[in-house]
Amino acid sequence: MKIVGSIVLFLMVTNLLAQNTISDTVKINQVTVQGAAQKSNQERLDSTILSDPQHLNLGDLLSKKSHLFIKSYGIGSLATISLRGSGSAHTLLNWNGISLNSSMNGTSDLALFPLFFMDEVSLNYGLSSSIDGTGGIGGSVNISTLPQFKKQLNLFVSSNFGSFGQQQLNAKVKIGNEKFQSITKLIHNKADNNFEYIDLTVEGFPKRQVKNANLLQKGVMQSFFFKLKRNQLVEANFWWFDSERNLPPLIALRENTEFQEDISIKSLVKYSKYFDSSVLKLTGAYIDDELKYVNQRAGIASKAQMKSLRTRADYEFNFKKIELHSQLKFDNNKVTADGLAKEVEQSRLEVYLRARHSITEQFNVNLSVRNFQVLQSESYLLPQLRFDYQIGKSNVKLFALAGKNVKYPNLNDLYYQPSGNISLNAEESESVEFGSTYQMDLIKEKFYVNSSTTLFYNNIENYIQWVPTAFGFWRPNNLKAVETMGAEFFVEVKQPKGKLKKHLSATYSYTSSKNYKKQHEFDESRGKQLIYIPEHKGNISLNLEFMGSAFTINYQMLGIRFISSDNEDLLPSYSLLDVGLSQYVSINRKYLIKVTAGVKNVLNDEYQAIEWRPMPNRNYFVQLAYQFKK
Amino acid sequence: MKQLFYLFIFLSIFSCRTDDEQDGPVIVADASVLILNEGNYNFGNASLSLYNQNDKSIDNKVFQSNNLGRPIGDVVQSAVQIGNELFVVVNNSSKIEVLDASTLKYITSIQQLNSPRYITVASNQKAYVSDLYENKLYIINPSSKRIVKTIETKGWVEEMAIANNKLYLSHVDSNQVWVVDIITDSILKKINVHEQPQFVEIDKDRNAWIACGGGLNGGKSALYQIQTSNDSILSIFEGATVDDKIGELGLNNTKDQLHFLGKDGLYVMNISDNSLPITPKISSVNRLFYGFSIDPETNEIYISDAIDYQQRGVVYRFNYQGIELDAFKVGVIPGDIVFLK
């Protein structure tokens, strides 16, 4: 009786399938390895990294270059984020400062966010995410579109071919001058994802091929940037993305036609005015997401429509020696779906004020407070305090911060029929973080070392979990209380100049994420790691460039993940080695042709990121890119 | 050798246990009880646990132990023993695994089902299999392990039971109980009941009891008593409030006391009672009862509890008076409990 409604629930909590996109920026004059910029508990991944075709998609990129754990259901499948041991709805995905998380289930499926649409990806770990709003208990991923105001005509086309029928075609046109810029991006992506695996669930252990995993994704992004005056900027962004994905069944399940289409239309306008000592930014976005789901076996054809108006106004100014940042946010979300009896609506209002004061040149203090109000419902006051200290004249910086955050239940949690639970409490977190960053020139302006270390602690009350009932439906409850703590390390050594440029970077994170609420006399989940949260995650990558050639090697390690809350069952650890080689040829500094080839999972490891979801063995890709620049 | 090689791959790559697994196959003793651990939908972590009533020992993952390490599939829903063969319905794997009941080793499987739920046995040559999605009732031959016929149902069918040569099936989508002639397989009657009929039992007087969950739109639960000699409704017992749910049903071995899962535990009533019981026979305070079965030999009551649905569940054993005898940990989301003959 107990699986009734669980297909729909499964969809709700796991939108599916990832695309494979390639970013494009190919530097003509000189290729500088900038890589990941690390600033205390923040991280920035620039276009140099985004453009590496080794990264199939945003999830692939983030799992290699950050402390994020990406819960991937397979190549071309769902990819959700877990940061600092939190759940998939606890990380915000922001686009130019506006949250793109689903108002229905609170998550963001990274499959629906092509890397090619992004000029920069930055991460705010933990409390530092609250600069953009509430809900990012784990942190936030911020994707941006950035203009370069100069006279230019820049055409870029790339095509990528890989194993399992992967074909990607990307095109970009950048045109403009010192006052106006237009960026147009087009993507077309298809893949069969029909790799082979050994089926260990049936007698005889036959080799099988993944079926019903093909995808087709198309997208257009258009951005306009106008400098109205020297100190005023208006930008308008439009995003259309249509993703059609067949959903492969679990290993050994009966073949089925299960299909999901996500059509997303996002519009964002932003006005910025820079005064002598202050900045005003007004941002408004309208997001229209449609999800269609068909399950032939279950006879389901359902549809959900999510419409959101999301706005924010930021004003940064100085008052005496205090830097102030004020913010007002208003979001209105409406959802109509087959799982909801009627259209449901929720509006949220947030007011934020931050004051930053430099007590000395080396020591400054940040105090912020955010008031989060769900209209006609609860409100929450969320303070945060941060200290930054630079040790003497050294390059060692220390920081400490503490504060609160809240994640309000999603519309499905509250209103899903028949089991939405309107008496759910919001998930509330209290966090502290300590960290340091260190920068050193081993050889002045030639050879650098950067490193950062962060320790964090987070207590999440009222952790929401959906569970089945004995009466045929699932229901969300505030079942758990979760304590997460851990450490994040990052180090890079780079030599960005000279004939042979080198960049070596390594990340490691330890994450303890444990439930400490015993619900039941036989509950053995207390004190145990949450399911699918790895304690250990690490990555080492090396990039070498010489005379237009580049070699990249990336080694990713993921520790065991428990798959039962009493930690009796687990998935073993695994590691993945990827290599890539590229060569570009520049003609008159106007034309550039670049060829990149690579091998993923070089060691041909068999592994599962999610139990009974096969992952591909060794596979290959080649990318051809052409750029014209005037 | 090849299978051992794959077993090695299996153990090194796929899911593991943190404690030591028992080496080699598990011996199925007399008086064994099989607990069907549904596992999480789409997790592929269903399993079987074997409880030995004599020495009170429990072997979890007995299917894997006795079948070269392979898992049983996704969502084990129900099972019946026919002779010395055990037919285990693996719902989301669309199959029925047929096992030797004395060794729990694989004999064969019945594939090409859609989303099978329950089996009701008419004879050694005929059994009915209900299905969630297929819009049909399968008729299988337990001897040949083949699907021999189907009956159009145009909707989801749950539990079934046989009395007076008639099959009483709970037709969830239409909120009806259908009566089928098991000789001709023709539909004799459709009886309207409350929303979400799911569970069916036949008492000593050959009356059928049907539990209706009340549906997914906030309706009340109800219990129907149907006289199978003429298929008329004898009684309707409605829950006092929407929260007074009536779930799984079970009868004692003399089939004169009906038990059901409700909001505060396991309730019992005499089949001649005129109202629903108010207080539970076994309270579920601080527990989450999920399924139950009554031992047809001893009348002992076994109740499964899924705890948080993400860890190994627990089964409590009570005597018929409702006094707890012991409890043991089983697999993830224990549901149905089968007493091997």
Short mmCIF file of N, CA, C and O in Angstrom, two decimals, chain B residues 238-332:
data_model
loop_
_atom_site.label_atom_id
_atom_site.label_comp_id
_atom_site.label_asym_id
_atom_site.label_seq_id
_atom_site.Cartn_x
_atom_site.Cartn_y
_atom_site.Cartn_z
N GLU B 238 -17.94 3.35 10.19
CA GLU B 238 -17.19 4.50 9.70
C GLU B 238 -16.34 5.08 10.83
O GLU B 238 -16.81 5.13 11.99
N GLY B 239 -15.13 5.51 10.50
CA GLY B 239 -14.29 6.16 11.51
C GLY B 239 -14.96 7.41 12.04
O GLY B 239 -15.65 8.12 11.30
N ALA B 240 -14.76 7.69 13.33
CA ALA B 240 -15.44 8.83 13.94
C ALA B 240 -14.98 10.15 13.33
O ALA B 240 -15.78 11.06 13.11
N THR B 241 -13.70 10.25 13.04
CA THR B 241 -13.17 11.47 12.43
C THR B 241 -12.29 11.07 11.24
O THR B 241 -11.99 9.88 11.04
N VAL B 242 -11.86 12.08 10.52
CA VAL B 242 -10.98 11.82 9.36
C VAL B 242 -9.68 11.16 9.81
O VAL B 242 -9.09 10.36 9.09
N ASP B 243 -9.24 11.47 11.02
CA ASP B 243 -7.97 10.90 11.51
C ASP B 243 -8.10 9.46 11.97
O ASP B 243 -7.10 8.79 12.20
N ASP B 244 -9.31 8.98 12.15
CA ASP B 244 -9.48 7.59 12.61
C ASP B 244 -9.38 6.64 11.43
O ASP B 244 -10.37 6.11 10.93
N LYS B 245 -8.15 6.44 11.00
CA LYS B 245 -7.90 5.63 9.81
C LYS B 245 -8.03 4.14 10.12
O LYS B 245 -7.76 3.70 11.24
N ILE B 246 -8.44 3.41 9.11
CA ILE B 246 -8.48 1.95 9.22
C ILE B 246 -7.55 1.39 8.15
O ILE B 246 -7.75 1.63 6.95
N GLY B 247 -6.51 0.73 8.59
CA GLY B 247 -5.50 0.23 7.65
C GLY B 247 -5.59 -1.28 7.50
O GLY B 247 -6.68 -1.86 7.37
N GLU B 248 -4.45 -1.91 7.57
CA GLU B 248 -4.36 -3.35 7.30
C GLU B 248 -5.24 -4.16 8.24
O GLU B 248 -5.41 -3.83 9.41
N LEU B 249 -5.81 -5.25 7.70
CA LEU B 249 -6.68 -6.13 8.48
C LEU B 249 -6.01 -7.48 8.74
O LEU B 249 -5.15 -7.92 7.98
N GLY B 250 -6.45 -8.14 9.81
CA GLY B 250 -5.98 -9.50 10.09
C GLY B 250 -6.92 -10.20 11.05
O GLY B 250 -7.53 -9.56 11.91
N LEU B 251 -7.06 -11.51 10.87
CA LEU B 251 -7.95 -12.29 11.74
C LEU B 251 -7.13 -13.27 12.58
O LEU B 251 -6.05 -13.71 12.17
N ASN B 252 -7.69 -13.61 13.73
CA ASN B 252 -7.04 -14.64 14.55
C ASN B 252 -7.27 -16.00 13.89
O ASN B 252 -7.95 -16.11 12.86
N ASN B 253 -6.73 -17.06 14.53
CA ASN B 253 -6.81 -18.35 13.82
C ASN B 253 -8.20 -18.99 13.85
O ASN B 253 -8.49 -19.86 13.06
N THR B 254 -9.04 -18.51 14.75
CA THR B 254 -10.43 -19.01 14.69
C THR B 254 -11.31 -18.07 13.85
O THR B 254 -12.51 -18.29 13.71
N LYS B 255 -10.71 -17.04 13.36
CA LYS B 255 -11.33 -16.10 12.40
C LYS B 255 -12.61 -15.48 12.96
O LYS B 255 -13.58 -15.25 12.22
N ASP B 256 -12.60 -15.22 14.25
CA ASP B 256 -13.76 -14.55 14.83
C ASP B 256 -13.42 -13.21 15.47
O ASP B 256 -14.28 -12.55 16.02
N GLN B 257 -12.17 -12.84 15.43
CA GLN B 257 -11.78 -11.52 15.92
C GLN B 257 -10.97 -10.81 14.84
O GLN B 257 -9.97 -11.34 14.34
N LEU B 258 -11.45 -9.63 14.52
CA LEU B 258 -10.81 -8.87 13.44
C LEU B 258 -9.88 -7.82 14.05
O LEU B 258 -10.27 -7.08 14.96
N HIS B 259 -8.67 -7.78 13.54
CA HIS B 259 -7.70 -6.79 13.99
C HIS B 259 -7.45 -5.80 12.84
O HIS B 259 -7.49 -6.19 11.67
N PHE B 260 -7.21 -4.57 13.20
CA PHE B 260 -6.82 -3.61 12.15
C PHE B 260 -5.88 -2.55 12.71
O PHE B 260 -5.90 -2.26 13.92
N LEU B 261 -5.05 -2.01 11.83
CA LEU B 261 -4.16 -0.92 12.23
C LEU B 261 -4.94 0.40 12.17
O LEU B 261 -5.61 0.67 11.18
N GLY B 262 -4.84 1.16 13.23
CA GLY B 262 -5.49 2.46 13.27
C GLY B 262 -4.52 3.52 13.75
O GLY B 262 -3.32 3.25 13.90
N LYS B 263 -5.04 4.69 14.03
CA LYS B 263 -4.13 5.81 14.28
C LYS B 263 -3.34 5.67 15.58
O LYS B 263 -2.24 6.16 15.68
N ASP B 264 -3.90 4.93 16.57
CA ASP B 264 -3.18 4.82 17.84
C ASP B 264 -2.66 3.41 18.12
O ASP B 264 -2.26 3.11 19.23
N GLY B 265 -2.71 2.56 17.11
CA GLY B 265 -2.17 1.23 17.33
C GLY B 265 -2.96 0.15 16.62
O GLY B 265 -3.60 0.39 15.60
N LEU B 266 -2.92 -1.05 17.21
CA LEU B 266 -3.63 -2.19 16.65
C LEU B 266 -4.93 -2.39 17.43
O LEU B 266 -4.92 -2.52 18.65
N TYR B 267 -6.02 -2.39 16.73
CA TYR B 267 -7.34 -2.51 17.34
C TYR B 267 -7.90 -3.89 17.07
O TYR B 267 -7.54 -4.54 16.08
N VAL B 268 -8.81 -4.33 17.93
CA VAL B 268 -9.45 -5.62 17.72
C VAL B 268 -10.94 -5.49 18.01
O VAL B 268 -11.35 -4.72 18.88
N MET B 269 -11.73 -6.23 17.26
CA MET B 269 -13.18 -6.27 17.49
C MET B 269 -13.68 -7.68 17.15
O MET B 269 -13.08 -8.41 16.36
N ASN B 270 -14.74 -8.05 17.83
CA ASN B 270 -15.39 -9.32 17.48
C ASN B 270 -16.14 -9.13 16.18
O ASN B 270 -16.67 -8.03 15.91
N ILE B 271 -16.21 -10.17 15.40
CA ILE B 271 -16.89 -10.00 14.11
C ILE B 271 -18.38 -9.76 14.28
O ILE B 271 -19.06 -9.36 13.33
N SER B 272 -18.87 -9.97 15.50
CA SER B 272 -20.31 -9.71 15.76
C SER B 272 -20.54 -8.34 16.38
O SER B 272 -21.69 -7.98 16.65
N ASP B 273 -19.49 -7.59 16.64
CA ASP B 273 -19.65 -6.29 17.28
C ASP B 273 -20.44 -5.32 16.39
O ASP B 273 -20.42 -5.42 15.15
N ASN B 274 -21.04 -4.35 17.06
CA ASN B 274 -21.85 -3.37 16.32
C ASN B 274 -21.16 -2.02 16.17
O ASN B 274 -21.74 -1.09 15.63
N SER B 275 -19.97 -1.91 16.71
CA SER B 275 -19.26 -0.63 16.57
C SER B 275 -17.76 -0.88 16.56
O SER B 275 -17.30 -1.97 16.94
N LEU B 276 -17.05 0.14 16.14
CA LEU B 276 -15.59 0.03 16.09
C LEU B 276 -15.03 0.18 17.50
O LEU B 276 -15.61 0.90 18.33
N PRO B 277 -13.93 -0.49 17.78
CA PRO B 277 -13.31 -0.30 19.09
C PRO B 277 -12.76 1.12 19.22
O PRO B 277 -12.37 1.73 18.23
N ILE B 278 -12.75 1.61 20.45
CA ILE B 278 -12.28 2.98 20.67
C ILE B 278 -10.80 3.00 21.07
O ILE B 278 -10.04 3.84 20.62
N THR B 279 -10.43 2.07 21.91
CA THR B 279 -9.02 2.05 22.34
C THR B 279 -8.30 0.87 21.69
O THR B 279 -8.89 -0.19 21.46
N PRO B 280 -7.05 1.06 21.42
CA PRO B 280 -6.31 -0.02 20.74
C PRO B 280 -5.97 -1.16 21.70
O PRO B 280 -5.79 -0.95 22.90
N LYS B 281 -5.87 -2.34 21.14
CA LYS B 281 -5.42 -3.49 21.92
C LYS B 281 -3.93 -3.36 22.20
O LYS B 281 -3.45 -3.67 23.28
N ILE B 282 -3.20 -2.88 21.19
CA ILE B 282 -1.76 -2.64 21.37
C ILE B 282 -1.48 -1.21 20.95
O ILE B 282 -1.73 -0.83 19.79
N SER B 283 -1.00 -0.43 21.88
CA SER B 283 -0.80 0.99 21.61
C SER B 283 0.48 1.22 20.78
O SER B 283 1.48 0.53 20.96
N SER B 284 0.42 2.22 19.92
CA SER B 284 1.60 2.56 19.12
C SER B 284 2.28 3.85 19.61
O SER B 284 3.00 4.49 18.87
N VAL B 285 2.01 4.20 20.85
CA VAL B 285 2.64 5.42 21.38
C VAL B 285 4.16 5.30 21.26
O VAL B 285 4.74 4.26 21.62
N ASN B 286 4.76 6.32 20.72
CA ASN B 286 6.21 6.36 20.45
C ASN B 286 6.67 5.31 19.45
O ASN B 286 7.84 4.98 19.37
N ARG B 287 5.74 4.76 18.74
CA ARG B 287 6.09 3.78 17.71
C ARG B 287 5.34 4.12 16.43
O ARG B 287 4.39 4.89 16.46
N LEU B 288 5.76 3.54 15.32
CA LEU B 288 5.10 3.80 14.04
C LEU B 288 4.76 2.46 13.40
O LEU B 288 5.54 1.90 12.65
N PHE B 289 3.58 1.94 13.76
CA PHE B 289 3.19 0.64 13.21
C PHE B 289 2.96 0.76 11.71
O PHE B 289 2.33 1.70 11.23
N TYR B 290 3.45 -0.23 11.00
CA TYR B 290 3.39 -0.17 9.54
C TYR B 290 2.65 -1.36 8.93
O TYR B 290 1.99 -1.23 7.91
N GLY B 291 2.79 -2.52 9.54
CA GLY B 291 2.09 -3.71 9.04
C GLY B 291 2.01 -4.73 10.17
O GLY B 291 2.69 -4.57 11.20
N PHE B 292 1.18 -5.75 9.99
CA PHE B 292 1.13 -6.79 11.03
C PHE B 292 0.61 -8.09 10.44
O PHE B 292 -0.02 -8.10 9.37
N SER B 293 0.88 -9.16 11.17
CA SER B 293 0.32 -10.47 10.81
C SER B 293 0.11 -11.26 12.09
O SER B 293 0.81 -11.04 13.08
N ILE B 294 -0.85 -12.20 12.05
CA ILE B 294 -1.12 -13.05 13.21
C ILE B 294 -0.75 -14.48 12.85
O ILE B 294 -1.19 -15.00 11.82
N ASP B 295 0.07 -15.07 13.70
CA ASP B 295 0.54 -16.43 13.44
C ASP B 295 -0.66 -17.38 13.48
O ASP B 295 -1.35 -17.49 14.51
N PRO B 296 -0.94 -18.07 12.38
CA PRO B 296 -2.13 -18.95 12.35
C PRO B 296 -2.01 -20.13 13.30
O PRO B 296 -3.02 -20.75 13.64
N GLU B 297 -0.83 -20.47 13.74
CA GLU B 297 -0.65 -21.59 14.68
C GLU B 297 -0.81 -21.12 16.11
O GLU B 297 -1.53 -21.71 16.89
N THR B 298 -0.11 -20.05 16.46
CA THR B 298 -0.02 -19.65 17.88
C THR B 298 -0.86 -18.44 18.24
O THR B 298 -0.97 -18.09 19.40
N ASN B 299 -1.37 -17.75 17.23
CA ASN B 299 -2.10 -16.49 17.43
C ASN B 299 -1.19 -15.36 17.92
O ASN B 299 -1.68 -14.32 18.35
N GLU B 300 0.10 -15.59 17.91
CA GLU B 300 0.98 -14.49 18.28
C GLU B 300 0.89 -13.39 17.21
O GLU B 300 0.73 -13.66 16.02
N ILE B 301 1.02 -12.17 17.67
CA ILE B 301 0.86 -11.03 16.77
C ILE B 301 2.23 -10.41 16.48
O ILE B 301 2.97 -10.08 17.42
N TYR B 302 2.55 -10.29 15.24
CA TYR B 302 3.81 -9.66 14.82
C TYR B 302 3.47 -8.32 14.18
O TYR B 302 2.70 -8.25 13.22
N ILE B 303 4.07 -7.26 14.71
CA ILE B 303 3.81 -5.92 14.15
C ILE B 303 5.13 -5.32 13.67
O ILE B 303 6.13 -5.33 14.40
N SER B 304 5.11 -4.80 12.46
CA SER B 304 6.33 -4.19 11.92
C SER B 304 6.29 -2.68 12.12
O SER B 304 5.22 -2.07 12.14
N ASP B 305 7.47 -2.13 12.26
CA ASP B 305 7.62 -0.69 12.53
C ASP B 305 8.78 -0.20 11.68
O ASP B 305 9.89 -0.74 11.76
N ALA B 306 8.54 0.81 10.85
CA ALA B 306 9.58 1.27 9.92
C ALA B 306 10.48 2.36 10.52
O ALA B 306 11.37 2.86 9.84
N ILE B 307 10.23 2.74 11.75
CA ILE B 307 11.00 3.77 12.47
C ILE B 307 11.05 5.05 11.63
O ILE B 307 10.04 5.71 11.51
N ASP B 308 12.18 5.36 11.00
CA ASP B 308 12.23 6.60 10.20
C ASP B 308 12.23 6.30 8.70
O ASP B 308 12.47 7.19 7.90
N TYR B 309 11.98 5.08 8.34
CA TYR B 309 11.90 4.66 6.92
C TYR B 309 13.25 4.73 6.21
O TYR B 309 13.34 4.55 5.01
N GLN B 310 14.30 5.01 6.93
CA GLN B 310 15.62 5.07 6.30
C GLN B 310 16.61 4.14 7.00
O GLN B 310 17.78 4.16 6.68
N GLN B 311 16.13 3.39 7.98
CA GLN B 311 17.04 2.49 8.70
C GLN B 311 16.35 1.14 8.86
O GLN B 311 15.18 0.98 8.51
N ARG B 312 17.09 0.20 9.40
CA ARG B 312 16.51 -1.11 9.63
C ARG B 312 15.33 -0.97 10.59
O ARG B 312 15.45 -0.34 11.63
N GLY B 313 14.22 -1.54 10.20
CA GLY B 313 13.02 -1.43 11.02
C GLY B 313 13.03 -2.46 12.13
O GLY B 313 14.02 -3.18 12.35
N VAL B 314 11.90 -2.55 12.81
CA VAL B 314 11.82 -3.48 13.94
C VAL B 314 10.49 -4.24 13.85
O VAL B 314 9.51 -3.73 13.30
N VAL B 315 10.51 -5.46 14.33
CA VAL B 315 9.27 -6.24 14.44
C VAL B 315 9.06 -6.58 15.91
O VAL B 315 9.99 -7.04 16.58
N TYR B 316 7.87 -6.28 16.41
CA TYR B 316 7.51 -6.61 17.79
C TYR B 316 6.66 -7.88 17.76
O TYR B 316 5.80 -8.03 16.90
N ARG B 317 6.91 -8.72 18.73
CA ARG B 317 6.11 -9.94 18.84
C ARG B 317 5.28 -9.87 20.13
O ARG B 317 5.82 -9.59 21.20
N PHE B 318 3.99 -10.08 20.00
CA PHE B 318 3.08 -10.02 21.15
C PHE B 318 2.36 -11.35 21.27
O PHE B 318 2.12 -12.03 20.26
N ASN B 319 1.95 -11.69 22.49
CA ASN B 319 1.03 -12.82 22.58
C ASN B 319 -0.37 -12.31 22.24
O ASN B 319 -0.57 -11.10 22.02
N TYR B 320 -1.31 -13.20 22.21
CA TYR B 320 -2.62 -12.78 21.71
C TYR B 320 -3.31 -11.78 22.63
O TYR B 320 -4.16 -11.01 22.20
N GLN B 321 -2.89 -11.79 23.89
CA GLN B 321 -3.46 -10.81 24.82
C GLN B 321 -2.85 -9.41 24.63
O GLN B 321 -3.28 -8.46 25.26
N GLY B 322 -1.85 -9.33 23.82
CA GLY B 322 -1.26 -8.03 23.54
C GLY B 322 -0.06 -7.71 24.41
O GLY B 322 0.40 -6.57 24.45
N ILE B 323 0.47 -8.72 25.08
CA ILE B 323 1.67 -8.50 25.90
C ILE B 323 2.91 -8.72 25.03
O ILE B 323 3.03 -9.75 24.35
N GLU B 324 3.78 -7.77 25.08
CA GLU B 324 4.97 -7.84 24.21
C GLU B 324 5.90 -8.94 24.68
O GLU B 324 6.27 -9.00 25.86
N LEU B 325 6.32 -9.79 23.75
CA LEU B 325 7.20 -10.89 24.08
C LEU B 325 8.65 -10.55 23.77
O LEU B 325 9.54 -10.77 24.56
N ASP B 326 8.86 -10.03 22.60
CA ASP B 326 10.21 -9.56 22.26
C ASP B 326 10.13 -8.67 21.01
O ASP B 326 9.03 -8.43 20.48
N ALA B 327 11.27 -8.19 20.60
CA ALA B 327 11.34 -7.34 19.41
C ALA B 327 12.69 -7.59 18.75
O ALA B 327 13.67 -7.89 19.44
N PHE B 328 12.73 -7.51 17.46
CA PHE B 328 14.00 -7.75 16.77
C PHE B 328 14.12 -6.84 15.55
O PHE B 328 13.12 -6.48 14.94
N LYS B 329 15.37 -6.46 15.24
CA LYS B 329 15.62 -5.57 14.11
C LYS B 329 15.62 -6.38 12.82
O LYS B 329 16.16 -7.49 12.76
N VAL B 330 15.02 -5.78 11.79
CA VAL B 330 14.93 -6.47 10.50
C VAL B 330 15.53 -5.58 9.41
O VAL B 330 16.56 -4.94 9.63
N GLY B 331 14.91 -5.51 8.22
CA GLY B 331 15.45 -4.69 7.15
C GLY B 331 14.73 -3.35 7.06
O GLY B 331 13.92 -3.00 7.92
N VAL B 332 15.01 -2.60 6.00
CA VAL B 332 14.44 -1.26 5.83
C VAL B 332 12.96 -1.37 5.42
O VAL B 332 12.62 -2.05 4.46
#
